[in-house]
Amino acid sequence: MITRSILSLLICLILSFGIQAQHLSKVVPESVGLSSERLTRLTTKMQSYVDQKQLSGSVVLVARKGKIAYFETFGKQDIDNGTPMDEQTIFRIASQTKAIISTGILMLQEEGHLLTYESLGKYIPAFKETTVAVAKDDGTYDLVEAKRPITIQDLLTHTAGVGYGYGPAKNLWAKAGIQGWYFADRDEPILATVERMAELPFDAQPGEKFVYGYSTDILGALIEVISGMPLDEFIQTRILDPLGMKDTHFYLPKQKADRLATVYSSTENGIKKADSNNPMQNQGAYLDGPRKSFSGGAGLLSTAEDYAKFLQMMLNKGTYNGQRLISRKTVELMITDHLPKGISMGQPGSGFGLGFAVLKDLGARGALGTEGEFSWGGAYHSAYWVDPVEELVVVYFTQLIPARNIDDNFKLRALIYQAIVD
């Protein structure tokens, strides 16, 4: 005879197994508290951006309670070729790479290889002593020594003072050939580039200002140093393979070339195919480049479904499909605001955790969401967010750079949240 306590234990084990073995399967929206009828408003609006020639196309994936309730494609992957946007279209996700690399760093901490408050110079000696360029009123700058060493935590929170090479000493960064976030055309391993960065003046003192830039590229190099593996191999074996992210790559396999979305640019008269002479704005070196530089800050390509698996793992507090990548406590640490008092990351109501923006004050932001939500986006106008309270994962992929005169991101939020009916 099964006692009540044993029965309760069996039920808990079954439920636990169900969560651990979770797949992002498609369901009817109503089964997870969303209205199919109200979601048609989202479909109509997203199609309008294509019809009005503000976007070539896009993919929107909405998962709730561990199931995909909405997965729609709009427009064209390539207008000239007439290739329709598809659920399996591959996008340049740029800065959405940062969250994956940050997760890799926290995995190394869990294994006892590092502590986030440690000095970066302990592992990459070139960073033991760094300098800062202090701007002057006449447009020049003074070079001063950093007040303290850069820590791994500084890099995770973008408070290391490291920009994208356009700060007060941009002339020195330009001379070194290190500016902008694009690395795919570099014929140089990422560690070599990062070590050259250490010789250049940074934009602010460590820990004193939120400066968005190469911090996560440096973290990628740190992963290589500590793990003894190339960054692509570490990410593949430790994160992508366990999550089943089969279409996420630093460089695109040749057989997948026809799935890479074409990049477009906003103009006064709609959109146009991006500048073919600018590697950031065409198929670029992701296909035909040296394949040597693995940019932890902006280098990955992915599909909406692949990236949703990573985000669902975070929402599940570190597990997905029977695989535990990180602990519940590490996830809690990553999605907690770590910015010191007085430092702003420039988005009203938001702070920054270890790899994600974190919403602290819904009213200050003024756009729909939930406090505790974590999010970020990419240079090609892609975006994502995770709402733990609503058990919601949203991935929005498109390829538009620069993006001008388009209100899709906040409209997307409004039209997803209005569809919640439970």
Coordinates of C-alpha atoms in Angstrom, one line a residue:
M1 CA 0.0 0.0 0.0
I2 CA 1.3 3.4 -0.9
T3 CA 1.2 5.8 1.9
R4 CA 0.2 9.5 1.5
S5 CA 3.8 10.7 2.1
I6 CA 5.2 8.3 -0.5
L7 CA 2.5 9.3 -3.0
S8 CA 3.3 13.0 -2.5
L9 CA 7.0 12.3 -3.0
L10 CA 6.2 10.4 -6.3
I11 CA 4.1 13.3 -7.5
C12 CA 6.9 15.8 -6.8
L13 CA 9.4 13.6 -8.6
I14 CA 7.2 13.4 -11.6
L15 CA 6.6 17.1 -11.7
S16 CA 10.3 17.7 -11.2
F17 CA 11.2 15.4 -14.1
G18 CA 8.7 17.2 -16.3
I19 CA 10.4 20.5 -15.7
Q20 CA 13.9 19.1 -16.2
A21 CA 12.9 17.3 -19.4
Q22 CA 11.2 20.4 -20.8
H23 CA 11.2 21.1 -24.5
L24 CA 10.0 24.3 -26.1
S25 CA 7.1 22.7 -27.9
K26 CA 4.3 24.6 -29.6
V27 CA 0.9 24.9 -27.9
V28 CA -2.4 26.7 -28.3
P29 CA -1.9 30.1 -26.7
E30 CA -4.9 29.7 -24.4
S31 CA -3.3 26.7 -22.7
V32 CA -0.6 29.0 -21.3
G33 CA -2.9 32.0 -20.5
L34 CA -2.6 33.9 -23.7
S35 CA -5.4 34.9 -26.1
S36 CA -5.2 33.8 -29.7
E37 CA -7.6 36.5 -30.7
R38 CA -5.6 39.3 -29.0
L39 CA -2.4 38.0 -30.4
T40 CA -3.7 38.7 -33.9
R41 CA -3.1 42.4 -33.0
L42 CA 0.6 41.6 -32.7
T43 CA 0.5 39.8 -36.1
T44 CA -1.2 42.7 -37.8
K45 CA 1.2 45.3 -36.4
M46 CA 4.4 43.3 -37.2
Q47 CA 3.2 42.8 -40.7
S48 CA 2.6 46.5 -41.1
Y49 CA 6.3 47.2 -40.5
V50 CA 7.0 45.1 -43.6
D51 CA 4.2 46.5 -45.6
Q52 CA 5.3 50.1 -44.9
K53 CA 8.9 49.1 -45.8
Q54 CA 10.3 49.8 -42.4
L55 CA 11.5 46.2 -42.0
S56 CA 12.5 43.6 -44.6
G57 CA 11.2 40.9 -42.2
S58 CA 11.3 39.6 -38.7
V59 CA 10.7 36.6 -36.4
V60 CA 8.8 36.8 -33.1
L61 CA 8.8 34.0 -30.6
V62 CA 6.8 34.1 -27.4
A63 CA 7.1 31.3 -24.9
R64 CA 5.1 31.1 -21.7
K65 CA 5.2 28.5 -18.9
G66 CA 7.8 26.6 -20.9
K67 CA 5.8 26.3 -24.1
I68 CA 5.9 28.3 -27.4
A69 CA 2.5 30.1 -27.7
Y70 CA 3.4 32.3 -30.6
F71 CA 6.1 31.8 -33.3
E72 CA 5.5 33.9 -36.4
T73 CA 7.6 35.1 -39.3
F74 CA 7.1 38.3 -41.4
G75 CA 8.4 39.5 -44.7
K76 CA 11.5 38.4 -46.4
Q77 CA 14.9 37.0 -45.4
D78 CA 16.2 38.5 -48.6
I79 CA 14.0 40.9 -50.7
D80 CA 16.0 40.7 -53.9
N81 CA 15.9 36.9 -54.0
G82 CA 12.3 36.7 -52.7
T83 CA 13.4 34.4 -49.9
P84 CA 10.7 34.4 -47.2
M85 CA 11.6 34.8 -43.6
D86 CA 11.5 31.4 -41.9
E87 CA 11.5 30.0 -38.4
Q88 CA 15.0 28.6 -39.2
T89 CA 16.4 31.9 -40.5
I90 CA 19.8 32.6 -39.0
F91 CA 20.5 36.1 -37.6
R92 CA 23.6 38.1 -36.5
I93 CA 22.7 38.5 -32.8
A94 CA 25.6 40.9 -32.0
S95 CA 25.4 41.9 -28.3
Q96 CA 23.0 39.1 -27.5
T97 CA 26.2 37.1 -27.5
K98 CA 27.2 38.8 -24.2
A99 CA 24.7 36.9 -22.0
I100 CA 26.0 33.6 -23.2
I101 CA 29.6 34.5 -22.5
S102 CA 28.7 35.9 -19.1
T103 CA 27.1 32.6 -18.3
G104 CA 30.4 30.9 -19.3
I105 CA 32.3 33.0 -16.8
L106 CA 29.8 32.1 -14.0
M107 CA 30.2 28.4 -14.9
L108 CA 33.9 28.8 -14.3
Q109 CA 33.3 30.4 -11.0
E110 CA 31.0 27.5 -10.0
E111 CA 33.9 25.1 -10.8
G112 CA 36.3 27.0 -8.6
H113 CA 38.5 28.4 -11.4
L114 CA 37.9 32.1 -10.5
L115 CA 35.9 34.5 -8.4
T116 CA 34.2 37.5 -10.0
Y117 CA 35.7 40.0 -7.5
E118 CA 39.2 39.0 -8.5
S119 CA 41.5 41.1 -10.6
L120 CA 41.5 40.5 -14.3
G121 CA 45.3 40.9 -14.2
K122 CA 45.6 37.8 -12.2
Y123 CA 44.7 35.8 -15.3
I124 CA 45.7 38.1 -18.1
P125 CA 48.9 39.9 -16.8
A126 CA 48.7 42.7 -19.4
F127 CA 45.8 44.1 -17.3
K128 CA 47.7 44.3 -14.0
E129 CA 48.3 48.0 -14.6
T130 CA 46.1 50.1 -16.9
T131 CA 45.6 53.7 -17.8
V132 CA 42.7 56.1 -18.3
A133 CA 42.2 59.0 -20.7
V134 CA 40.7 62.0 -18.9
A135 CA 39.1 64.4 -21.4
K136 CA 40.0 68.1 -21.2
D137 CA 37.9 71.1 -22.3
D138 CA 40.1 71.8 -25.3
G139 CA 39.4 68.4 -26.8
T140 CA 42.7 66.8 -25.7
Y141 CA 43.1 64.5 -22.8
D142 CA 45.5 63.6 -19.9
L143 CA 46.7 60.0 -19.4
V144 CA 46.5 58.9 -15.7
E145 CA 47.0 55.6 -14.0
A146 CA 44.0 53.6 -13.0
K147 CA 43.1 53.9 -9.4
R148 CA 42.7 50.2 -9.0
P149 CA 42.9 47.0 -11.0
I150 CA 39.9 46.0 -13.2
T151 CA 38.0 43.1 -11.8
I152 CA 36.0 40.4 -13.5
Q153 CA 32.9 41.9 -11.9
D154 CA 33.7 45.2 -13.5
L155 CA 33.7 43.5 -16.9
L156 CA 30.4 41.7 -16.2
T157 CA 28.6 44.9 -15.3
H158 CA 30.3 47.2 -17.9
T159 CA 31.9 49.3 -15.2
A160 CA 35.5 48.6 -16.2
G161 CA 35.7 51.8 -18.1
V162 CA 36.3 50.0 -21.4
G163 CA 34.5 51.5 -24.4
Y164 CA 34.5 50.6 -28.1
G165 CA 37.5 52.7 -28.9
Y166 CA 35.7 56.0 -29.4
G167 CA 36.4 57.7 -26.1
P168 CA 38.8 60.6 -25.3
A169 CA 41.8 58.6 -26.7
K170 CA 40.1 57.4 -29.8
N171 CA 43.2 58.5 -31.9
L172 CA 45.3 55.8 -30.1
W173 CA 42.6 53.2 -30.5
A174 CA 42.3 54.0 -34.2
K175 CA 46.0 53.7 -34.6
A176 CA 45.9 50.3 -32.9
G177 CA 43.1 49.3 -35.3
I178 CA 40.7 48.5 -32.5
Q179 CA 37.4 50.3 -32.9
G180 CA 33.8 49.2 -33.2
W181 CA 32.3 45.9 -32.1
Y182 CA 32.9 43.8 -35.3
F183 CA 35.6 41.2 -35.1
A184 CA 34.6 38.6 -37.8
D185 CA 37.1 40.1 -40.3
R186 CA 40.1 40.0 -37.9
D187 CA 42.9 37.7 -38.8
E188 CA 44.0 37.6 -35.1
P189 CA 43.0 35.5 -32.1
I190 CA 40.8 37.3 -29.6
L191 CA 43.4 37.0 -26.8
A192 CA 46.0 38.8 -28.9
T193 CA 43.5 41.7 -29.6
V194 CA 42.6 41.9 -26.0
E195 CA 46.2 42.0 -24.8
R196 CA 46.7 45.0 -27.2
M197 CA 43.7 46.7 -25.7
A198 CA 45.4 46.5 -22.3
E199 CA 48.1 48.9 -23.6
L200 CA 45.5 51.6 -24.5
P201 CA 43.9 54.2 -22.3
F202 CA 40.4 53.4 -21.2
D203 CA 37.4 55.8 -21.0
A204 CA 36.8 55.8 -17.2
Q205 CA 38.2 54.6 -13.9
P206 CA 37.2 51.1 -12.9
G207 CA 34.0 50.9 -11.0
E208 CA 33.1 54.6 -11.5
K209 CA 30.9 54.6 -14.6
F210 CA 28.8 52.4 -16.8
V211 CA 30.7 52.3 -20.1
Y212 CA 29.5 49.9 -22.8
G213 CA 32.2 48.4 -24.9
Y214 CA 34.7 45.6 -25.1
S215 CA 34.2 44.2 -21.6
T216 CA 32.6 41.0 -22.8
D217 CA 35.1 40.4 -25.5
I218 CA 37.7 40.5 -22.7
L219 CA 35.7 38.0 -20.8
G220 CA 35.7 35.7 -23.9
A221 CA 39.5 35.9 -23.9
L222 CA 39.5 35.2 -20.1
I223 CA 37.5 32.0 -20.8
E224 CA 40.1 30.9 -23.2
V225 CA 42.9 31.5 -20.7
I226 CA 41.2 29.7 -17.8
S227 CA 39.7 26.8 -19.7
G228 CA 42.6 26.2 -22.0
M229 CA 40.1 25.9 -24.9
P230 CA 39.3 28.2 -27.8
L231 CA 36.2 30.2 -27.0
D232 CA 34.1 28.7 -29.8
E233 CA 34.9 25.2 -28.5
F234 CA 34.1 26.1 -24.9
I235 CA 30.8 27.6 -25.7
Q236 CA 29.9 24.8 -28.0
T237 CA 30.6 22.0 -25.6
R238 CA 29.6 23.7 -22.4
I239 CA 26.5 25.6 -23.4
L240 CA 25.3 25.2 -27.0
D241 CA 25.4 21.4 -27.2
P242 CA 23.8 20.8 -23.8
L243 CA 20.9 23.1 -24.7
G244 CA 20.5 21.7 -28.2
M245 CA 21.4 25.1 -29.9
K246 CA 22.3 23.4 -33.2
D247 CA 22.2 26.6 -35.3
T248 CA 24.2 29.0 -33.1
H249 CA 27.7 29.6 -34.4
F250 CA 30.5 32.2 -34.4
Y251 CA 31.0 31.5 -38.1
L252 CA 28.4 30.0 -40.4
P253 CA 28.9 26.5 -41.8
K254 CA 28.9 26.8 -45.6
Q255 CA 25.9 24.5 -45.9
K256 CA 23.8 27.0 -43.9
A257 CA 24.8 30.1 -46.0
D258 CA 21.3 30.3 -47.6
R259 CA 19.7 30.7 -44.2
L260 CA 21.5 33.8 -43.2
A261 CA 19.3 36.9 -43.2
T262 CA 20.4 39.9 -45.3
V263 CA 21.1 43.1 -43.5
Y264 CA 19.1 46.3 -44.4
S265 CA 19.3 49.9 -43.4
S266 CA 16.7 52.5 -42.6
T267 CA 16.4 55.5 -45.0
E268 CA 14.1 58.4 -45.4
N269 CA 12.3 56.4 -48.1
G270 CA 12.0 53.1 -46.3
I271 CA 14.7 50.5 -46.2
K272 CA 17.6 49.6 -48.5
K273 CA 20.1 46.7 -48.7
A274 CA 22.9 47.7 -46.4
D275 CA 26.3 48.9 -47.7
S276 CA 28.1 46.0 -49.4
N277 CA 31.4 47.6 -48.6
N278 CA 30.8 47.5 -44.9
P279 CA 31.3 44.0 -43.5
M280 CA 28.9 44.7 -40.6
Q281 CA 26.1 45.4 -43.1
N282 CA 26.3 42.4 -45.5
Q283 CA 26.9 38.7 -45.4
G284 CA 30.4 39.7 -44.4
A285 CA 33.2 37.7 -42.8
Y286 CA 30.7 35.4 -40.9
L287 CA 30.8 33.4 -44.2
D288 CA 34.1 34.2 -45.9
G289 CA 36.4 35.6 -43.2
P290 CA 39.5 34.2 -41.5
R291 CA 37.4 32.5 -38.8
K292 CA 40.1 33.3 -36.2
S293 CA 38.6 35.9 -33.9
F294 CA 35.8 34.8 -31.6
S295 CA 34.0 37.9 -30.3
G296 CA 32.4 37.3 -26.9
G297 CA 30.8 40.7 -27.1
A298 CA 29.1 40.5 -30.5
G299 CA 30.1 37.5 -32.5
L300 CA 27.4 34.9 -32.5
L301 CA 24.8 33.9 -35.1
S302 CA 21.6 32.2 -34.0
T303 CA 17.9 31.4 -34.7
A304 CA 15.0 32.6 -32.6
E305 CA 14.3 29.1 -31.3
D306 CA 17.9 28.4 -30.4
Y307 CA 18.2 31.7 -28.4
A308 CA 14.9 31.0 -26.7
K309 CA 16.3 27.7 -25.4
F310 CA 19.1 29.7 -23.7
L311 CA 16.7 32.1 -22.2
Q312 CA 14.3 29.4 -21.0
M313 CA 17.3 27.8 -19.2
M314 CA 17.8 31.1 -17.4
L315 CA 14.0 31.3 -16.6
N316 CA 14.2 27.7 -15.3
K317 CA 16.9 28.8 -12.9
G318 CA 19.7 27.0 -14.7
T319 CA 18.2 23.9 -16.3
Y320 CA 16.8 23.0 -19.6
N321 CA 15.8 19.6 -21.1
G322 CA 17.3 17.6 -18.4
Q323 CA 20.6 19.6 -18.4
R324 CA 21.7 21.8 -15.5
L325 CA 24.2 24.4 -16.8
I326 CA 24.4 26.6 -13.7
S327 CA 22.8 26.6 -10.2
R328 CA 19.7 28.4 -9.1
K329 CA 21.8 30.7 -6.9
T330 CA 24.1 31.7 -9.8
V331 CA 21.0 32.7 -11.9
E332 CA 19.8 34.8 -8.9
L333 CA 23.2 36.5 -8.8
M334 CA 23.2 37.2 -12.5
I335 CA 19.7 38.8 -12.6
T336 CA 20.3 41.0 -9.6
D337 CA 21.3 44.7 -10.1
H338 CA 25.0 45.1 -9.3
L339 CA 25.6 48.7 -10.3
P340 CA 27.0 50.8 -7.4
K341 CA 24.8 53.6 -6.1
G342 CA 25.1 56.6 -8.3
I343 CA 26.0 54.7 -11.5
S344 CA 23.3 54.6 -14.2
M345 CA 23.3 52.4 -17.2
G346 CA 21.2 55.0 -19.1
Q347 CA 17.8 53.2 -19.2
P348 CA 15.2 54.7 -16.8
G349 CA 14.2 52.2 -14.1
S350 CA 16.9 49.7 -15.0
G351 CA 20.1 48.4 -13.4
F352 CA 22.5 45.9 -14.7
G353 CA 23.3 42.4 -13.5
L354 CA 26.0 40.0 -14.6
G355 CA 25.2 40.0 -18.3
F356 CA 21.7 41.4 -18.4
A357 CA 19.8 44.7 -17.9
V358 CA 17.4 44.2 -14.9
L359 CA 14.2 46.2 -14.5
K360 CA 13.9 47.7 -11.0
D361 CA 11.2 50.3 -11.4
L362 CA 8.4 49.7 -13.8
G363 CA 6.9 53.2 -13.5
A364 CA 10.2 54.9 -14.2
R365 CA 10.5 53.0 -17.5
G366 CA 6.9 53.5 -18.4
A367 CA 6.7 50.6 -20.7
L368 CA 4.9 47.3 -20.1
G369 CA 6.7 44.6 -18.2
T370 CA 7.4 43.4 -14.7
E371 CA 10.0 44.3 -12.1
G372 CA 12.6 41.6 -12.1
E373 CA 12.6 41.2 -15.8
F374 CA 16.0 40.8 -17.5
S375 CA 16.8 41.7 -21.1
W376 CA 19.1 43.1 -23.7
G377 CA 19.4 43.5 -27.5
G378 CA 21.8 43.6 -30.4
A379 CA 23.2 46.1 -32.9
Y380 CA 21.1 44.6 -35.8
H381 CA 17.9 45.7 -33.9
S382 CA 17.2 42.4 -32.3
A383 CA 15.9 42.2 -28.7
Y384 CA 14.8 39.8 -26.0
W385 CA 13.5 39.7 -22.5
V386 CA 12.6 37.3 -19.8
D387 CA 9.8 38.0 -17.3
P388 CA 10.1 35.5 -14.4
V389 CA 6.8 36.6 -12.8
E390 CA 4.8 36.0 -15.9
E391 CA 7.0 32.9 -16.9
L392 CA 7.5 34.7 -20.2
V393 CA 10.3 34.5 -22.8
V394 CA 10.3 36.8 -25.8
V395 CA 12.8 36.7 -28.7
Y396 CA 12.5 39.3 -31.5
F397 CA 15.0 39.0 -34.4
T398 CA 15.4 41.2 -37.4
Q399 CA 18.5 42.6 -39.3
L400 CA 18.3 46.4 -39.5
I401 CA 21.3 48.7 -39.0
P402 CA 21.0 51.6 -38.6
A403 CA 17.4 51.4 -37.4
R404 CA 15.6 54.8 -37.6
N405 CA 12.0 56.0 -37.2
I406 CA 10.5 52.7 -36.1
D407 CA 8.6 52.1 -32.9
D408 CA 8.5 48.3 -33.0
N409 CA 10.3 47.4 -29.7
F410 CA 7.8 49.1 -27.4
K411 CA 4.8 48.2 -29.6
L412 CA 6.0 44.6 -29.4
R413 CA 5.9 44.8 -25.6
A414 CA 2.4 46.3 -25.5
L415 CA 0.9 43.8 -27.8
I416 CA 2.4 40.8 -26.1
Y417 CA 1.4 41.8 -22.6
Q418 CA -2.2 42.8 -23.6
A419 CA -2.6 39.2 -24.8
I420 CA -2.2 37.8 -21.3
V421 CA -5.7 36.8 -20.1
D422 CA -5.1 34.5 -17.1

